[in-house]
Coordinates of C-alpha atoms and ligand atoms in Angstrom, one line a residue:
X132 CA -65.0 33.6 3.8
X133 CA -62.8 33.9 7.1
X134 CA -61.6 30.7 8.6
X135 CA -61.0 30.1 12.4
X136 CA -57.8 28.7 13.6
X137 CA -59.1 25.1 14.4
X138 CA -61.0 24.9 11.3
X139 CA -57.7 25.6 9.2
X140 CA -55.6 23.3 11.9
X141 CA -57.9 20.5 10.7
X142 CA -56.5 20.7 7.6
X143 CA -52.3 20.6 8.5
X144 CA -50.0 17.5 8.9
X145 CA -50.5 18.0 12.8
X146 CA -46.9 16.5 13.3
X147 CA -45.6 20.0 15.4
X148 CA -42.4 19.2 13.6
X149 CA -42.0 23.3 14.0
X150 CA -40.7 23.4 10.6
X151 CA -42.9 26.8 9.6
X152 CA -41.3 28.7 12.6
X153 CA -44.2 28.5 15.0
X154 CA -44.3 25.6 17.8
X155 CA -47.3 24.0 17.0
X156 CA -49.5 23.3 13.9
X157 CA -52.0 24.8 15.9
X158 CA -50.0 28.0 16.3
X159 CA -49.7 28.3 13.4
X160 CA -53.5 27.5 11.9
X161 CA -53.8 30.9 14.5
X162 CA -51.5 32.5 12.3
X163 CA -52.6 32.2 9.4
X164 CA -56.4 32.6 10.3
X165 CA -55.3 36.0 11.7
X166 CA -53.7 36.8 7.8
X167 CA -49.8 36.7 9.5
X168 CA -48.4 34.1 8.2
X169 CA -48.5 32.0 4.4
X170 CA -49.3 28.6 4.3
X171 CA -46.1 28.2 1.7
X172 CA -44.5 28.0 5.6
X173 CA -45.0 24.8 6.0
X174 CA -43.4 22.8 3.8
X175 CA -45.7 19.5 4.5
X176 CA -49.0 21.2 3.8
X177 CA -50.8 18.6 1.2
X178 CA -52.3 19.8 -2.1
X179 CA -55.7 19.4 -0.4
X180 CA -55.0 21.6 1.8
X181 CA -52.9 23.9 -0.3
X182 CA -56.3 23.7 -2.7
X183 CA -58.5 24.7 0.8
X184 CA -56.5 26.8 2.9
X185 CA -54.9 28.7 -0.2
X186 CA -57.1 31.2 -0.7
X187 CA -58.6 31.7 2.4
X188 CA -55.0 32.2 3.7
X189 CA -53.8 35.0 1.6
X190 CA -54.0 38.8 2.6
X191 CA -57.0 40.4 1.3
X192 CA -54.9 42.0 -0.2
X193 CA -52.1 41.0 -2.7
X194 CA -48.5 41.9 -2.2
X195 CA -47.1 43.4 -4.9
X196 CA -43.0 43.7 -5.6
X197 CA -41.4 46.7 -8.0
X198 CA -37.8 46.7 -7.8
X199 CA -35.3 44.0 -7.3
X200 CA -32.7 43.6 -4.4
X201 CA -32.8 45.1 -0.7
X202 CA -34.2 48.1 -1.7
X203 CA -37.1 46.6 -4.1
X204 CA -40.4 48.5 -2.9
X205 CA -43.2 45.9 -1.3
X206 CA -46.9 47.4 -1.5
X207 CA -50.0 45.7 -0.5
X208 CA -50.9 43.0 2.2
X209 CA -53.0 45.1 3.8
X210 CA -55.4 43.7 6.1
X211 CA -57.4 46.1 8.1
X212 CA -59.4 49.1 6.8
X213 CA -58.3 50.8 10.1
X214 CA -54.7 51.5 11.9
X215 CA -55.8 51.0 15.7
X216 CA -57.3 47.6 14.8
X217 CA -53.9 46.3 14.0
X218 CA -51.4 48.2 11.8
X219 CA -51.1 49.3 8.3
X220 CA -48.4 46.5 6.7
X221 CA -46.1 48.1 3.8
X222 CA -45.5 51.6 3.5
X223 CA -46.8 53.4 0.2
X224 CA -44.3 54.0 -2.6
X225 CA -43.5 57.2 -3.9
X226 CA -42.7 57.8 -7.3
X227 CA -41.6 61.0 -9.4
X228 CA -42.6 61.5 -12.8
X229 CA -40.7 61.5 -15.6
X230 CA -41.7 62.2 -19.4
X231 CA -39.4 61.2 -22.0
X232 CA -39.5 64.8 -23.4
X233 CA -38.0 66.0 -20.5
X234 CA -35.1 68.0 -21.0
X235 CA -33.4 67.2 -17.7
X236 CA -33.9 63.6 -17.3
X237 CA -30.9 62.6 -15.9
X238 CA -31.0 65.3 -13.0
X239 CA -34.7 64.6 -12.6
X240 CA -33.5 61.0 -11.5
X241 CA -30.6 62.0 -9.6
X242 CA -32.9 63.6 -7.5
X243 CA -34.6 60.5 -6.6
X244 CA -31.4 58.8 -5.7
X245 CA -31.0 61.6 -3.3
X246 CA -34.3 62.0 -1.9
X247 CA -33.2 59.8 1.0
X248 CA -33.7 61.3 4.9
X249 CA -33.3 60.3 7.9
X250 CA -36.3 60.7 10.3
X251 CA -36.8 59.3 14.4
X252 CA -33.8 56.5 13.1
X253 CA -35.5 55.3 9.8
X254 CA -34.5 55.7 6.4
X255 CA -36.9 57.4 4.1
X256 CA -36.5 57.5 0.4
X257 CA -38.5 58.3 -3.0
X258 CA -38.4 54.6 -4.0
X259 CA -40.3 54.9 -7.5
X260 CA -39.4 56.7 -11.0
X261 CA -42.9 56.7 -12.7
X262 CA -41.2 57.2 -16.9
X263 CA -44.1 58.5 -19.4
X264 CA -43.5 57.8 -23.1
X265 CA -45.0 61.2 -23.8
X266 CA -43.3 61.7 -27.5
X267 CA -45.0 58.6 -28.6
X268 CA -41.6 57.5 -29.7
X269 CA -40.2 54.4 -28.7
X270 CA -36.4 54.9 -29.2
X271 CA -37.2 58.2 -27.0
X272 CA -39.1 55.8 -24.3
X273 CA -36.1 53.6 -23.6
X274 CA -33.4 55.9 -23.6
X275 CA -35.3 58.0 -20.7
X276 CA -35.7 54.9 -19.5
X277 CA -31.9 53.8 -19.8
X278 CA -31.0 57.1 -18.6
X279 CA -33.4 57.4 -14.9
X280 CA -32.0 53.2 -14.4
X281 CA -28.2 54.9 -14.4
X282 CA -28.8 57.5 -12.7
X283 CA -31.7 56.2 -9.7
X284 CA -30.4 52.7 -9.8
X285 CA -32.3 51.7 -6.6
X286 CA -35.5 53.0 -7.6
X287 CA -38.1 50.8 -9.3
X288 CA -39.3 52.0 -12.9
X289 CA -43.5 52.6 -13.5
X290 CA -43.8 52.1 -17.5
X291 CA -46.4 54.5 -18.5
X292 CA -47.0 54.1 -22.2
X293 CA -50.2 52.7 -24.2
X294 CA -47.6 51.6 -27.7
X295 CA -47.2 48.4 -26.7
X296 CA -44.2 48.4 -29.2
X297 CA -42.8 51.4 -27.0
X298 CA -43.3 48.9 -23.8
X299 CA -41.5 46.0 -25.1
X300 CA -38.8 48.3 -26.5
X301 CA -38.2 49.6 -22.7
X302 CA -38.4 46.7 -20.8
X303 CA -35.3 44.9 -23.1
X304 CA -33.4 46.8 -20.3
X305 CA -35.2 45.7 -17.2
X306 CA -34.6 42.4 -17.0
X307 CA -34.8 41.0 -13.4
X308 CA -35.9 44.1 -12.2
X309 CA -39.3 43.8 -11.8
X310 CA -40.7 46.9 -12.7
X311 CA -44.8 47.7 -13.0
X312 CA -46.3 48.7 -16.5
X313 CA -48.9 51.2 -16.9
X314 CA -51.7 50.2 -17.3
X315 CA -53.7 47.4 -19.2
X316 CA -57.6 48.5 -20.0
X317 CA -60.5 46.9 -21.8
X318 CA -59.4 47.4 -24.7
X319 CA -55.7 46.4 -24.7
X320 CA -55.3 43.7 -21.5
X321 CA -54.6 40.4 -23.6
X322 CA -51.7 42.0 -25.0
X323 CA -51.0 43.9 -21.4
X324 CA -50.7 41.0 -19.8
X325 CA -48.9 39.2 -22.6
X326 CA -45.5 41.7 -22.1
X327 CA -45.8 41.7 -18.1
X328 CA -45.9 38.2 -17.9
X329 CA -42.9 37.6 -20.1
X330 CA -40.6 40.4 -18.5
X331 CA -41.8 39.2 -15.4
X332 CA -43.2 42.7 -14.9
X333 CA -46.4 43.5 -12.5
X334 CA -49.4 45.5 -14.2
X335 CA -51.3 48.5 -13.4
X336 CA -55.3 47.8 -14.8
X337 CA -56.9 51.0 -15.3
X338 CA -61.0 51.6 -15.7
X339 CA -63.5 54.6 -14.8
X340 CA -65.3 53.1 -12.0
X341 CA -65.1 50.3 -9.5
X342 CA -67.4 47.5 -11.5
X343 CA -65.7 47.8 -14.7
X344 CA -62.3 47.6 -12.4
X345 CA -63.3 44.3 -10.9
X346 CA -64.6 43.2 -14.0
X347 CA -61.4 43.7 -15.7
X348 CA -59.1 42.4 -13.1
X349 CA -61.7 39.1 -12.5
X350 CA -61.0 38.4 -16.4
X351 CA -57.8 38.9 -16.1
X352 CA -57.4 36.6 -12.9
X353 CA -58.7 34.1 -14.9
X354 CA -56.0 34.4 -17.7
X355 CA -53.7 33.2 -14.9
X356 CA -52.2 36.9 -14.1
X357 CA -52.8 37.8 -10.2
X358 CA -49.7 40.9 -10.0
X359 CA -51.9 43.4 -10.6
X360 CA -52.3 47.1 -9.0
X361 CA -55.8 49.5 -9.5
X362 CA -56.1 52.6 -10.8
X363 CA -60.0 53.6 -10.3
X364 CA -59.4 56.6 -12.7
X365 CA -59.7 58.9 -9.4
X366 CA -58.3 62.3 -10.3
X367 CA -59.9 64.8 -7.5
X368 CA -59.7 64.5 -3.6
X369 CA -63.3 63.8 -3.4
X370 CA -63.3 60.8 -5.8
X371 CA -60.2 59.1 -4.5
X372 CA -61.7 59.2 -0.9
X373 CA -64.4 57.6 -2.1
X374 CA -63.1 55.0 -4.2
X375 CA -59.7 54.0 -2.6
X376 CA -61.8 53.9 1.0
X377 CA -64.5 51.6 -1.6
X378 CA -61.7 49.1 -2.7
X379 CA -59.9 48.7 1.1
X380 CA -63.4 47.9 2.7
X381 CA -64.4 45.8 -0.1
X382 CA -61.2 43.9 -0.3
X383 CA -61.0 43.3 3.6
X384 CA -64.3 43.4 4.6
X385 CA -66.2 41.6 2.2
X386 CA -62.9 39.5 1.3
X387 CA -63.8 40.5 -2.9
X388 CA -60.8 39.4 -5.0
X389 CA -61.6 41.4 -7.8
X390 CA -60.3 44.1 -6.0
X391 CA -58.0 42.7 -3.5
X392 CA -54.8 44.7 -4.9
X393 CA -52.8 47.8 -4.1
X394 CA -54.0 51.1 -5.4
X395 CA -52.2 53.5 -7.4
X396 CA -52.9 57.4 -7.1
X397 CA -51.3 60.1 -9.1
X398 CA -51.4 63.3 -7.8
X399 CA -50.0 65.6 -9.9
X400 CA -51.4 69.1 -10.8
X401 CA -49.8 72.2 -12.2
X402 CA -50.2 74.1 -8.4
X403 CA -47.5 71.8 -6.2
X404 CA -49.5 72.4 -3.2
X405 CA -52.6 71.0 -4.5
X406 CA -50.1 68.3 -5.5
X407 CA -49.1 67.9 -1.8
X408 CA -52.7 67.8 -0.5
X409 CA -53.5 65.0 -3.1
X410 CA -50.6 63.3 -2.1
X411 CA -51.4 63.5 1.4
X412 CA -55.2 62.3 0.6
X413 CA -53.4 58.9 -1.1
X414 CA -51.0 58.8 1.8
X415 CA -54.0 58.8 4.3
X416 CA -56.4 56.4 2.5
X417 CA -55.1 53.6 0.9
X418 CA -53.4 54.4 -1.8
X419 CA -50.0 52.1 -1.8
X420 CA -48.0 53.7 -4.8
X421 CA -48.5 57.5 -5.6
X422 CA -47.0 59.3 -8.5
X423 CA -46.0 63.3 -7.8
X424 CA -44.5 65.3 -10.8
X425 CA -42.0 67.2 -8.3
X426 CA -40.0 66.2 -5.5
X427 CA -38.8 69.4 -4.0
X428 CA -37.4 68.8 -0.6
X429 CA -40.5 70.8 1.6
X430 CA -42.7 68.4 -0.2
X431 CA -40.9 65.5 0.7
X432 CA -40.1 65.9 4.3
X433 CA -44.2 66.7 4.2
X434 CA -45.0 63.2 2.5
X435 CA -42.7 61.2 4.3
X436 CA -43.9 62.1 7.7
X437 CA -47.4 61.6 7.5
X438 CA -46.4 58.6 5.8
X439 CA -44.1 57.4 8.0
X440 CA -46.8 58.4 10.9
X441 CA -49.6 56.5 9.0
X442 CA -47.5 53.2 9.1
X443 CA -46.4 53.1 12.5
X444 CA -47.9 50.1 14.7
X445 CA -49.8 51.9 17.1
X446 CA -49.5 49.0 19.5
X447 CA -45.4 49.7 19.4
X448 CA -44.1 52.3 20.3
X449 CA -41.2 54.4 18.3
X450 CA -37.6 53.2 19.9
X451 CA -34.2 54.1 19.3
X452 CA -31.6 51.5 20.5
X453 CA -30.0 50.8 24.0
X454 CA -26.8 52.4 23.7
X455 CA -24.7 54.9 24.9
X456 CA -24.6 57.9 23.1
X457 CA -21.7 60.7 22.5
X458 CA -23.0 64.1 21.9
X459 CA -20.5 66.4 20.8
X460 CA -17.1 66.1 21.3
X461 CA -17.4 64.4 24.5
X462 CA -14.7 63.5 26.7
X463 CA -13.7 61.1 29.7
X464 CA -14.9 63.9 31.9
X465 CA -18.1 65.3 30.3
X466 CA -21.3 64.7 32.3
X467 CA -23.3 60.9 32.0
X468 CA -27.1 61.1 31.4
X469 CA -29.6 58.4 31.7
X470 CA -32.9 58.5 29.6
X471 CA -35.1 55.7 28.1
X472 CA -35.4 54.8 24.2
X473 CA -38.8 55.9 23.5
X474 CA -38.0 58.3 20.0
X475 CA -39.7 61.0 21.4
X476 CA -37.6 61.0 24.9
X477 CA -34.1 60.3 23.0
X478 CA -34.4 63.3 20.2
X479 CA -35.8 65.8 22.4
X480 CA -33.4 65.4 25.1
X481 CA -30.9 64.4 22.4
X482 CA -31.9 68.3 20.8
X483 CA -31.9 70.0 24.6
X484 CA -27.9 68.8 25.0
X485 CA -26.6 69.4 21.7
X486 CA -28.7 73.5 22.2
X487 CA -26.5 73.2 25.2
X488 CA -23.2 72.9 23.2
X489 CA -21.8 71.1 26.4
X490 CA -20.4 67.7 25.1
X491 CA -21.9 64.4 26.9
X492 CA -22.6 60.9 27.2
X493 CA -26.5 59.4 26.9
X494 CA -26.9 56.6 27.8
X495 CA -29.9 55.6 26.6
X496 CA -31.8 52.7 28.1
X497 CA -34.1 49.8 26.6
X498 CA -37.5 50.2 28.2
X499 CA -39.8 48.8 25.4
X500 CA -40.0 52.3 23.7
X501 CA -42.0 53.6 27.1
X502 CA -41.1 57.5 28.7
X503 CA -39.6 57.8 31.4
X504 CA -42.2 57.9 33.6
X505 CA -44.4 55.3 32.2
X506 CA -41.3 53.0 32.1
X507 CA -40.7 53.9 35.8
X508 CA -44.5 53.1 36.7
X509 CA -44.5 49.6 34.9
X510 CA -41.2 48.3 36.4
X511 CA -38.9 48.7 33.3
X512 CA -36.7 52.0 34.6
X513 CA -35.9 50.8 38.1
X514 CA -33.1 51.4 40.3
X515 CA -31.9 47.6 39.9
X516 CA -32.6 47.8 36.5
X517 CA -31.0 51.1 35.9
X518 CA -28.0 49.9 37.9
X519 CA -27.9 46.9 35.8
X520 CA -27.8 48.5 32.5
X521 CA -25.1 51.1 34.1
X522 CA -22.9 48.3 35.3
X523 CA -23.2 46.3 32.2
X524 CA -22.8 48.8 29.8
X525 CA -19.1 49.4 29.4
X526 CA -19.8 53.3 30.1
X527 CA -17.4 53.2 32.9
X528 CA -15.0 53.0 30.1
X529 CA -16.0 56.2 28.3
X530 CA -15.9 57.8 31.7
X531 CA -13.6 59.4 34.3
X532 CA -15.9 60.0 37.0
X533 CA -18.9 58.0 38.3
X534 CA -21.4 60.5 38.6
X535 CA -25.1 59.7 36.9
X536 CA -27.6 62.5 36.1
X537 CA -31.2 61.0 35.7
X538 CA -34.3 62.5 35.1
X539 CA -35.9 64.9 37.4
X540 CA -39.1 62.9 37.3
X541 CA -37.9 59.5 39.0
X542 CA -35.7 61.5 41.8
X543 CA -37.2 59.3 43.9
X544 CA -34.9 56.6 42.7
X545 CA -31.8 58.3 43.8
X546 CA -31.3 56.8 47.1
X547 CA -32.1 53.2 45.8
X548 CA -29.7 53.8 42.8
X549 CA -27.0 55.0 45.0
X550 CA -27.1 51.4 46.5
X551 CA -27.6 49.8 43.9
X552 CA -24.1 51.6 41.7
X553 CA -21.6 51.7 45.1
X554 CA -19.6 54.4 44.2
X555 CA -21.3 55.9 42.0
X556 CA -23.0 60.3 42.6
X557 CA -26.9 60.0 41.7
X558 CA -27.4 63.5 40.7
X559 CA -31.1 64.5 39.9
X560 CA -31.8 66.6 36.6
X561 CA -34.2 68.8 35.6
X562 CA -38.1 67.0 35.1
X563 CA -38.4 68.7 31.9
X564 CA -35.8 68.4 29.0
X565 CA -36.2 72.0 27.9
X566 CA -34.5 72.6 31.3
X567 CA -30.8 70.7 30.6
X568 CA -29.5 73.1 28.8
X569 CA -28.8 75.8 31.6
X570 CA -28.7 72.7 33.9
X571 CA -25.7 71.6 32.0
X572 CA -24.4 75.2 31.2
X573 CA -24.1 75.2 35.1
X574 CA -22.8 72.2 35.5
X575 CA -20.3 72.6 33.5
X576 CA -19.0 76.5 34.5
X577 CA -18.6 74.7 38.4
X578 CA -16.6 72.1 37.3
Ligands
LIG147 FE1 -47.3 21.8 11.5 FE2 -46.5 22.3 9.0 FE3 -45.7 23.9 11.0 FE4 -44.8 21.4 10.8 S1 -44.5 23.0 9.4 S2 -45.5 22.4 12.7 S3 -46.6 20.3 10.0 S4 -47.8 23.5 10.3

């Protein structure tokens, strides 16, 4: 059951001593009753209330840690069922597959360690080597998996074997590094849980259907073991819909524990663009790990966008950072342009200069991610603050002139800017990006 703010702020020390991060123990009872915050904050919370507010507290769904280090992969702590109502939390993890009979294992894993892009300023990576001990051998098991840790060593390990022998053999060289074991079921979980919990490992439970899933995962709750991901048993588009979409509404709506963790998905088929489109189906509904056999590039780039499009805050827009940018090989004299750092504005004028091959300086102005005409409309890209950012920039130092080119839309700011920057030539662009480039071209052959 969902707590308010006041009734959880009945329960705190109520001293404000601000030691949690938030001003107030009543900003922070907010917190926490919105699911933003851990009561392990405040470091004067009584076992009372630990034993009350606990529970109620925690995300609906658990967070769940493969990997070790900066580049460990965090899944789960998902809160909504939808995006617009707030945002989706942790990215999914992707994993490639890798069976121990495998005749290129190590360049299988190299080509996770390579996977990385970069995409509208964020680094995007394959962060998961999924390692099936398919020759039921385990000497076989943990040299693949000794081979994939030297040769991906930033990408968490997925255990996939049912020879618990084979398990415990593998993990002997993943200590610390928190990998997830595949997968406990009826009929082997006590001993499951017995090897995750000593390695220090997370565990996949696996059942066909959601009520033997819960029931499964409620037992093993009990036993004292709460790092657990699900795996429904959903093969087919149709029955992952269904049963991923099942276990998010359950867990957040209806606040049922049994299924409160992070789904895994493997979409992997013989045809890699079925592959893609069952990837895609995880990416879009709730899956939070999903296992692919192949990561060809074109696949990848696919994956990581709508991932990447899936997980940003709608309420926040995409930015790049104030700064002033040199395109090309510009020089003292090349033209200054003024844009705002909304991701969409910065690469596609970004993209119209560099098609112009005429070098130049962007400067590229903090407006809270807006365009340039919505930044203009709300105050943010003004002639005073313009000016500002101009005169406090240090551009005058990359420059030899003191001429500014800003966006046809907001010529009506020229006049004011020109004020505003004494000395400085206001020159209006083009309103649409796709026009610099013969704008510059020009520019530059009257210079
Ligand atoms: Fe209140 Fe605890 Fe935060 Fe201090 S740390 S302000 S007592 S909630």
């Amino acid at each position: 059951m969902a707590l308010s703010g006041v009734e959880i702020f009945k329960h705190l020390p109520k001293t404000n001593c601000k030691k949690c991060g938030f001003p107030t123990c009543l900003a922070f009872a907010m917190k926490l009753a919105a699911k933003q915050a851990s009561l392990d904050l405040c470091p004067d919370a009584s076992e009372e209330a630990k034993a009350f507010l606990g529970a109620a507290s925690e995300p609906p769904i658990r967070a769940i840690t493969i990997g070790a280090g900066e580049k460990a992969l965090k899944v789960g702590e998902e809160t909504v069922l939808f995006r617009h109502e707030k945002k989706f939390i942790n990215p999914c993890g992707f994993a490639l597959l890798i069976k121990d009979t495998d005749a290129d294992i190590e360049a299988r894993a190299k080509s996770v360690a390579a996977s990385e892009i970069e995409r509208v300023g964020q680094k995007l990576r394959v962060e998961l080597v999924a390692v099936q001990n398919e020759s039921g051998d385990p000497g076989k098991f943990a040299d693949a998996v000794k081979k994939v840790t030297e040769n991906a060593p930033n990408a968490g390990i997925i255990l996939i074997s049912t020879d618990t022998a084979a398990l415990e053999s593998a993990l002997g060289g993943l200590a610390g590094k928190k990998p997830l074991i595949y997968a406990a079921t009826a009929e082997n979980a006590d001993k499951m849980v017995a090897i995750a919990k000593a390695a220090g490992a997370s565990l996949v439970v696996k059942a066909d259907g959601l009520d033997a899933l819960s029931g499964l995962t409620e037992k093993i709750a009990a036993a004292g073991f709460k790092d657990m991901v699900l795996d429904p048993g959903a093969r087919k588009s149709k029955d992952m819909v269904e049963q991923y979409t099942q276990i998010r509404r359950a867990a957040v709506k209806k606040s049922l524990k049994p299924l409160g963790y992070p789904v895994i998905s493997f979409a992997v088929d013989k045809d890699p663009y079925v592959e893609l489109s069952l990837a895609a189906v995880g990416i879009a509904k709730y899956a939070s790990i999903i296992v692919v056999s192949d990561i060809s590039r074109w696949k990848t780039l696919a994956m990581m966008a709508l991932r990447q499009n899936v997980y940003t805050d709608p309420q926040v827009p995409m930015q790049v950072g104030q700064n002033v940018y040199k395109v090309g090989d510009a020089k003292a004299e090349s033209p200054l342009m003024i844009t705002t750092n909304f991701s969409l504005t910065y690469f596609i004028v970004l993209g119209e200069v560099e098609n112009s091959k005429v070098p130049a300086w962007l400067a590229v102005m903090e407006t809270e991610g807006l365009s340039v005409l919505t930044s203009w409309a709300a105050g943010k890209f003004t002639a005073a603050k313009i000016a500002q950012y101009i005169q406090e920039s240090g551009v005058e130092k990359n420059v030899s002139h003191k001429e500014l080119i800003i966006p046809g839309y907001v010529a009506v700011l020229s006049g004011a800017l020109e004020e505003k920057l004494p000395g400085w030539k206001i020159t209006v662009g083009p309103r649409e990006a796709n026009a610099l480039p013969a704008f510059l071209k020009n520019k530059s052959a009257a210079a």
